[in-house]
């Protein structure tokens, strides 16, 4: 019988995948790896070795989103009778991936055909550290702001209480900017707020969070009475009886319309909201170190 010779074919040798690069952090006991498939894309040339540094940074940035833990600021309470400061909520140190240092370690390992590199993690200290209370300069009343809400509906009063509680014990470091929206978070039913009357442009409507602007207005008055630089502030669409004379109100609408001021006192500022639902009075006290300034407010 006839015998057929095997056909001659050209074969192309496959380039083997590189070994995975292991990255380890000693402090937190973290181990991650750049897998061979990704490394095959990062290493764009083998001899001499050339890397796609943008792709390597992109992977480290994605890791950072998984590894980073935000620090938690302390919440504090001031006792006007004694001048003492106590801790309401403890501060916690966070952690953060040092992307540039880890990038350098990984790049050097790859250029030297190594399989081990350091995952560089750093501590992320809180801006308000409960272990540094004595250095904060919280020792006296700087200023107060007051508004009145007697006669409000039950839903409106509920929203006022919920919003005010968000700021209890909040501390603003020197030079930092206070954001009402950041403090109050989302004004939604999921965040504890109820439907009530709100001001929508130049009209009155029903919406979630009616009464929250009573709180932002009160904070504004405290900051205004302290002479603090107002960074962002908007008035309501029309004069509202709850807020008295025009010019001393501050509307917000999360997340776009905010009220913000800067703490320029040189010391930490502690916010203490006091809500009297029986008499319909709300006061925001700011405690810290009173700056050497005299604040006068003209009539509108």
Short mmCIF file of C-alpha atoms in Angstrom, two decimals:
data_model
loop_
_atom_site.label_atom_id
_atom_site.label_comp_id
_atom_site.label_asym_id
_atom_site.label_seq_id
_atom_site.Cartn_x
_atom_site.Cartn_y
_atom_site.Cartn_z
CA UNK A 1 0.00 0.00 0.00
CA UNK A 2 1.03 3.55 -0.67
CA UNK A 3 2.55 5.46 2.25
CA UNK A 4 1.87 9.19 2.53
CA UNK A 5 4.75 11.32 3.81
CA UNK A 6 3.81 13.77 6.61
CA UNK A 7 3.11 17.28 5.40
CA UNK A 8 5.78 19.84 6.14
CA UNK A 9 4.46 22.74 8.29
CA UNK A 10 6.06 25.81 9.80
CA UNK A 11 5.66 26.04 13.56
CA UNK A 12 6.12 29.12 15.63
CA UNK A 13 7.48 28.60 19.11
CA UNK A 14 5.26 30.09 21.80
CA UNK A 15 6.94 32.58 24.15
CA UNK A 16 6.61 31.20 27.67
CA UNK A 17 4.70 33.33 30.15
CA UNK A 18 6.79 35.05 32.83
CA UNK A 19 6.73 33.80 36.39
CA UNK A 20 4.27 35.63 38.68
CA UNK A 21 5.62 38.53 40.73
CA UNK A 22 4.80 38.11 44.42
CA UNK A 23 4.37 41.27 46.50
CA UNK A 24 4.34 41.10 50.30
CA UNK A 25 3.66 43.58 53.10
CA UNK A 26 5.12 42.67 56.48
CA UNK A 27 3.16 45.10 58.69
CA UNK A 28 -0.35 44.09 57.66
CA UNK A 29 0.47 40.57 56.45
CA UNK A 30 -0.76 41.24 52.90
CA UNK A 31 0.23 39.11 49.91
CA UNK A 32 -0.68 39.90 46.31
CA UNK A 33 0.68 38.78 42.96
CA UNK A 34 0.97 40.09 39.44
CA UNK A 35 -0.13 37.03 37.46
CA UNK A 36 1.70 35.78 34.36
CA UNK A 37 -1.05 36.88 31.95
CA UNK A 38 -0.87 40.48 33.16
CA UNK A 39 2.93 40.43 33.26
CA UNK A 40 2.96 39.25 29.64
CA UNK A 41 1.26 42.55 28.81
CA UNK A 42 3.39 44.65 31.18
CA UNK A 43 6.65 43.24 29.78
CA UNK A 44 6.49 44.57 26.23
CA UNK A 45 10.03 43.48 25.35
CA UNK A 46 12.21 40.73 26.83
CA UNK A 47 15.75 41.55 25.62
CA UNK A 48 16.45 44.11 26.84
CA UNK A 49 13.45 44.24 29.18
CA UNK A 50 11.02 47.09 28.59
CA UNK A 51 7.86 47.65 30.61
CA UNK A 52 4.48 49.22 30.03
CA UNK A 53 4.75 51.40 33.13
CA UNK A 54 1.29 52.93 32.66
CA UNK A 55 -0.33 49.48 32.78
CA UNK A 56 1.66 48.58 35.91
CA UNK A 57 0.53 51.78 37.65
CA UNK A 58 -3.04 51.09 36.56
CA UNK A 59 -2.97 47.72 38.30
CA UNK A 60 -1.51 49.21 41.48
CA UNK A 61 -4.18 51.92 41.48
CA UNK A 62 -6.86 49.22 41.26
CA UNK A 63 -5.24 47.43 44.19
CA UNK A 64 -5.23 50.65 46.20
CA UNK A 65 -9.00 50.88 45.93
CA UNK A 66 -9.23 47.43 47.54
CA UNK A 67 -6.48 47.79 50.13
CA UNK A 68 -6.91 51.36 51.38
CA UNK A 69 -8.82 51.84 54.63
CA UNK A 70 -9.83 55.42 55.37
CA UNK A 71 -8.93 56.75 58.82
CA UNK A 72 -11.74 57.66 61.20
CA UNK A 73 -11.71 61.03 62.95
CA UNK A 74 -12.56 61.31 66.61
CA UNK A 75 -15.78 62.98 67.67
CA UNK A 76 -15.44 65.07 70.83
CA UNK A 77 -17.61 66.68 73.49
CA UNK A 78 -16.85 69.96 75.28
CA UNK A 79 -18.03 70.66 78.83
CA UNK A 80 -18.55 74.43 79.21
CA UNK A 81 -18.67 74.13 83.01
CA UNK A 82 -15.25 72.51 83.34
CA UNK A 83 -13.60 73.33 80.02
CA UNK A 84 -12.86 69.63 79.60
CA UNK A 85 -12.95 67.70 76.34
CA UNK A 86 -14.02 64.05 76.25
CA UNK A 87 -14.16 61.47 73.45
CA UNK A 88 -17.54 60.62 71.94
CA UNK A 89 -16.20 58.49 69.11
CA UNK A 90 -12.69 57.09 69.00
CA UNK A 91 -10.34 57.89 66.16
CA UNK A 92 -8.85 55.08 64.11
CA UNK A 93 -5.70 54.96 62.02
CA UNK A 94 -6.24 53.88 58.42
CA UNK A 95 -3.87 52.45 55.84
CA UNK A 96 -2.92 53.42 52.31
CA UNK A 97 -1.01 51.75 49.50
CA UNK A 98 2.04 53.80 48.55
CA UNK A 99 1.57 53.44 44.82
CA UNK A 100 4.84 55.09 43.78
CA UNK A 101 7.01 53.16 46.24
CA UNK A 102 5.32 49.87 45.30
CA UNK A 103 5.66 50.73 41.61
CA UNK A 104 9.40 51.30 42.04
CA UNK A 105 9.81 48.00 43.91
CA UNK A 106 7.83 46.05 41.30
CA UNK A 107 9.57 47.72 38.35
CA UNK A 108 13.04 47.04 39.76
CA UNK A 109 12.15 43.40 40.42
CA UNK A 110 10.84 42.92 36.88
CA UNK A 111 13.86 44.60 35.28
CA UNK A 112 16.09 42.24 37.24
CA UNK A 113 13.90 39.22 36.40
CA UNK A 114 13.00 38.78 40.07
CA UNK A 115 9.87 37.15 41.44
CA UNK A 116 9.59 38.99 44.79
CA UNK A 117 8.87 42.64 45.60
CA UNK A 118 7.66 44.72 48.52
CA UNK A 119 4.05 45.84 48.79
CA UNK A 120 4.54 49.22 50.45
CA UNK A 121 1.69 50.12 52.80
CA UNK A 122 1.67 53.27 54.93
CA UNK A 123 -0.41 54.39 57.89
CA UNK A 124 -3.13 56.97 57.19
CA UNK A 125 -3.46 59.03 60.38
CA UNK A 126 -6.81 60.64 61.27
CA UNK A 127 -7.12 64.40 60.93
CA UNK A 128 -8.69 64.48 64.41
CA UNK A 129 -6.65 62.23 66.70
CA UNK A 130 -8.13 61.48 70.13
CA UNK A 131 -4.59 61.14 71.48
CA UNK A 132 -3.81 64.79 70.71
CA UNK A 133 -6.73 66.54 72.38
CA UNK A 134 -4.43 68.63 74.57
CA UNK A 135 -2.86 70.18 71.45
CA UNK A 136 -6.14 71.14 69.77
CA UNK A 137 -6.85 74.39 71.60
CA UNK A 138 -10.51 73.55 72.30
CA UNK A 139 -11.06 75.61 75.44
CA UNK A 140 -13.87 78.17 75.01
CA UNK A 141 -16.98 79.20 73.11
CA UNK A 142 -16.03 80.89 69.86
CA UNK A 143 -19.53 81.68 68.55
CA UNK A 144 -23.12 80.45 68.40
CA UNK A 145 -25.95 80.50 65.91
CA UNK A 146 -29.65 80.12 66.73
CA UNK A 147 -32.86 79.59 64.74
CA UNK A 148 -36.45 78.81 65.69
CA UNK A 149 -38.78 76.14 64.36
CA UNK A 150 -41.72 76.11 66.80
CA UNK A 151 -44.92 75.11 64.98
CA UNK A 152 -43.14 72.84 62.51
CA UNK A 153 -44.73 69.54 61.52
CA UNK A 154 -43.64 66.32 63.18
CA UNK A 155 -41.85 65.24 59.99
CA UNK A 156 -39.98 68.55 59.76
CA UNK A 157 -38.90 68.34 63.41
CA UNK A 158 -37.76 64.76 62.85
CA UNK A 159 -35.60 65.86 59.92
CA UNK A 160 -34.11 68.68 61.98
CA UNK A 161 -33.15 66.25 64.73
CA UNK A 162 -31.66 63.73 62.30
CA UNK A 163 -29.64 66.35 60.44
CA UNK A 164 -28.39 68.07 63.61
CA UNK A 165 -27.26 64.76 65.10
CA UNK A 166 -24.97 64.22 62.08
CA UNK A 167 -22.77 67.06 63.34
CA UNK A 168 -22.62 66.19 67.02
CA UNK A 169 -19.00 66.30 68.13
CA UNK A 170 -17.64 66.99 64.64
CA UNK A 171 -14.22 68.66 64.77
CA UNK A 172 -12.73 70.86 62.05
CA UNK A 173 -8.91 71.02 61.99
CA UNK A 174 -7.17 74.38 61.52
CA UNK A 175 -7.25 75.61 57.95
CA UNK A 176 -9.71 72.93 56.82
CA UNK A 177 -13.02 73.57 55.08
CA UNK A 178 -16.30 72.49 56.66
CA UNK A 179 -18.82 71.06 54.20
CA UNK A 180 -22.42 70.72 55.32
CA UNK A 181 -23.21 68.17 52.60
CA UNK A 182 -20.26 66.03 53.57
CA UNK A 183 -21.42 66.02 57.18
CA UNK A 184 -25.14 65.46 56.59
CA UNK A 185 -24.50 62.84 53.87
CA UNK A 186 -27.37 61.89 51.55
CA UNK A 187 -30.71 63.49 52.37
CA UNK A 188 -32.74 60.40 51.56
CA UNK A 189 -35.28 58.14 53.22
CA UNK A 190 -32.57 55.48 53.49
CA UNK A 191 -30.54 57.91 55.58
CA UNK A 192 -33.37 58.52 58.06
CA UNK A 193 -35.13 61.55 56.54
CA UNK A 194 -38.86 61.91 55.95
CA UNK A 195 -41.08 63.76 53.46
CA UNK A 196 -41.93 67.32 54.43
CA UNK A 197 -42.37 70.72 52.82
CA UNK A 198 -39.26 71.96 51.02
CA UNK A 199 -38.40 75.02 48.96
CA UNK A 200 -37.88 74.04 45.32
CA UNK A 201 -36.64 77.08 43.44
CA UNK A 202 -39.25 79.75 44.11
CA UNK A 203 -42.00 77.30 45.07
CA UNK A 204 -43.02 75.20 48.05
CA UNK A 205 -43.24 71.46 47.41
CA UNK A 206 -43.21 68.15 49.27
CA UNK A 207 -39.89 66.32 49.30
CA UNK A 208 -37.54 64.26 51.41
CA UNK A 209 -35.66 66.23 54.05
CA UNK A 210 -37.81 69.28 54.62
CA UNK A 211 -36.26 71.09 57.59
CA UNK A 212 -32.63 70.23 56.83
CA UNK A 213 -32.07 73.81 55.66
CA UNK A 214 -33.06 74.93 59.17
CA UNK A 215 -29.90 73.13 60.30
CA UNK A 216 -27.64 74.50 57.54
CA UNK A 217 -28.96 77.99 58.28
CA UNK A 218 -28.12 77.60 61.97
CA UNK A 219 -24.59 76.41 61.20
CA UNK A 220 -24.18 79.35 58.82
CA UNK A 221 -25.16 81.80 61.54
CA UNK A 222 -22.64 80.30 63.95
CA UNK A 223 -19.86 80.55 61.36
CA UNK A 224 -20.97 84.05 60.36
CA UNK A 225 -21.03 85.21 63.98
CA UNK A 226 -17.51 83.83 64.38
CA UNK A 227 -16.29 85.83 61.39
CA UNK A 228 -15.15 82.68 59.60
CA UNK A 229 -14.53 82.92 55.83
CA UNK A 230 -17.64 81.70 54.02
CA UNK A 231 -16.56 79.64 51.01
CA UNK A 232 -19.98 78.70 49.61
CA UNK A 233 -23.45 79.83 50.61
CA UNK A 234 -26.79 80.26 48.81
CA UNK A 235 -29.98 81.93 49.99
CA UNK A 236 -33.43 80.39 49.55
CA UNK A 237 -35.61 81.29 46.60
CA UNK A 238 -37.76 83.53 48.79
CA UNK A 239 -37.87 84.81 52.36
CA UNK A 240 -38.99 82.10 54.81
CA UNK A 241 -40.55 82.92 58.14
CA UNK A 242 -38.54 80.23 59.94
CA UNK A 243 -35.30 82.02 59.11
CA UNK A 244 -36.22 85.59 60.06
CA UNK A 245 -34.67 88.51 58.23
CA UNK A 246 -33.24 87.88 54.76
CA UNK A 247 -29.52 87.40 54.33
CA UNK A 248 -28.98 85.06 57.27
CA UNK A 249 -30.15 81.79 55.73
CA UNK A 250 -28.26 79.06 53.88
CA UNK A 251 -29.99 76.55 51.65
CA UNK A 252 -28.46 73.21 50.63
CA UNK A 253 -29.39 70.48 48.20
CA UNK A 254 -27.21 67.38 48.26
CA UNK A 255 -24.94 66.80 46.52
CA UNK A 256 -24.77 69.95 44.39
CA UNK A 257 -25.74 72.93 46.55
CA UNK A 258 -23.55 73.11 49.64
CA UNK A 259 -22.73 75.40 52.54
CA UNK A 260 -19.00 75.63 53.34
CA UNK A 261 -16.71 77.71 55.51
CA UNK A 262 -13.03 77.64 56.43
CA UNK A 263 -11.67 77.32 59.96
CA UNK A 264 -9.12 80.14 60.07
CA UNK A 265 -8.92 80.38 63.87
CA UNK A 266 -5.58 78.57 64.14
CA UNK A 267 -7.09 75.96 66.48
CA UNK A 268 -9.50 73.05 66.11
CA UNK A 269 -13.23 73.86 66.06
CA UNK A 270 -15.71 71.54 67.78
CA UNK A 271 -19.36 71.65 66.71
CA UNK A 272 -22.05 71.11 69.33
CA UNK A 273 -25.69 71.19 68.12
CA UNK A 274 -28.43 71.66 70.71
CA UNK A 275 -32.02 70.98 69.60
CA UNK A 276 -34.87 71.96 71.94
CA UNK A 277 -37.97 70.35 70.41
CA UNK A 278 -40.25 71.56 73.23
CA UNK A 279 -39.58 75.24 72.60
CA UNK A 280 -38.64 74.88 68.94
CA UNK A 281 -35.15 76.34 69.31
CA UNK A 282 -31.91 75.10 67.76
CA UNK A 283 -28.41 76.37 68.57
CA UNK A 284 -25.06 75.42 67.10
CA UNK A 285 -22.12 76.21 69.39
CA UNK A 286 -18.57 76.37 68.06
CA UNK A 287 -15.86 75.65 70.64
CA UNK A 288 -12.15 76.26 70.15
CA UNK A 289 -9.87 79.25 70.63
CA UNK A 290 -11.53 82.58 70.01
CA UNK A 291 -9.52 84.58 67.44
CA UNK A 292 -8.52 88.17 68.11
CA UNK A 293 -11.29 89.74 66.08
CA UNK A 294 -14.52 91.64 66.63
CA UNK A 295 -17.48 90.65 64.50
CA UNK A 296 -20.28 93.10 63.74
CA UNK A 297 -23.26 92.31 61.51
CA UNK A 298 -25.22 95.10 59.86
CA UNK A 299 -28.96 95.08 59.21
CA UNK A 300 -30.13 93.70 55.85
#
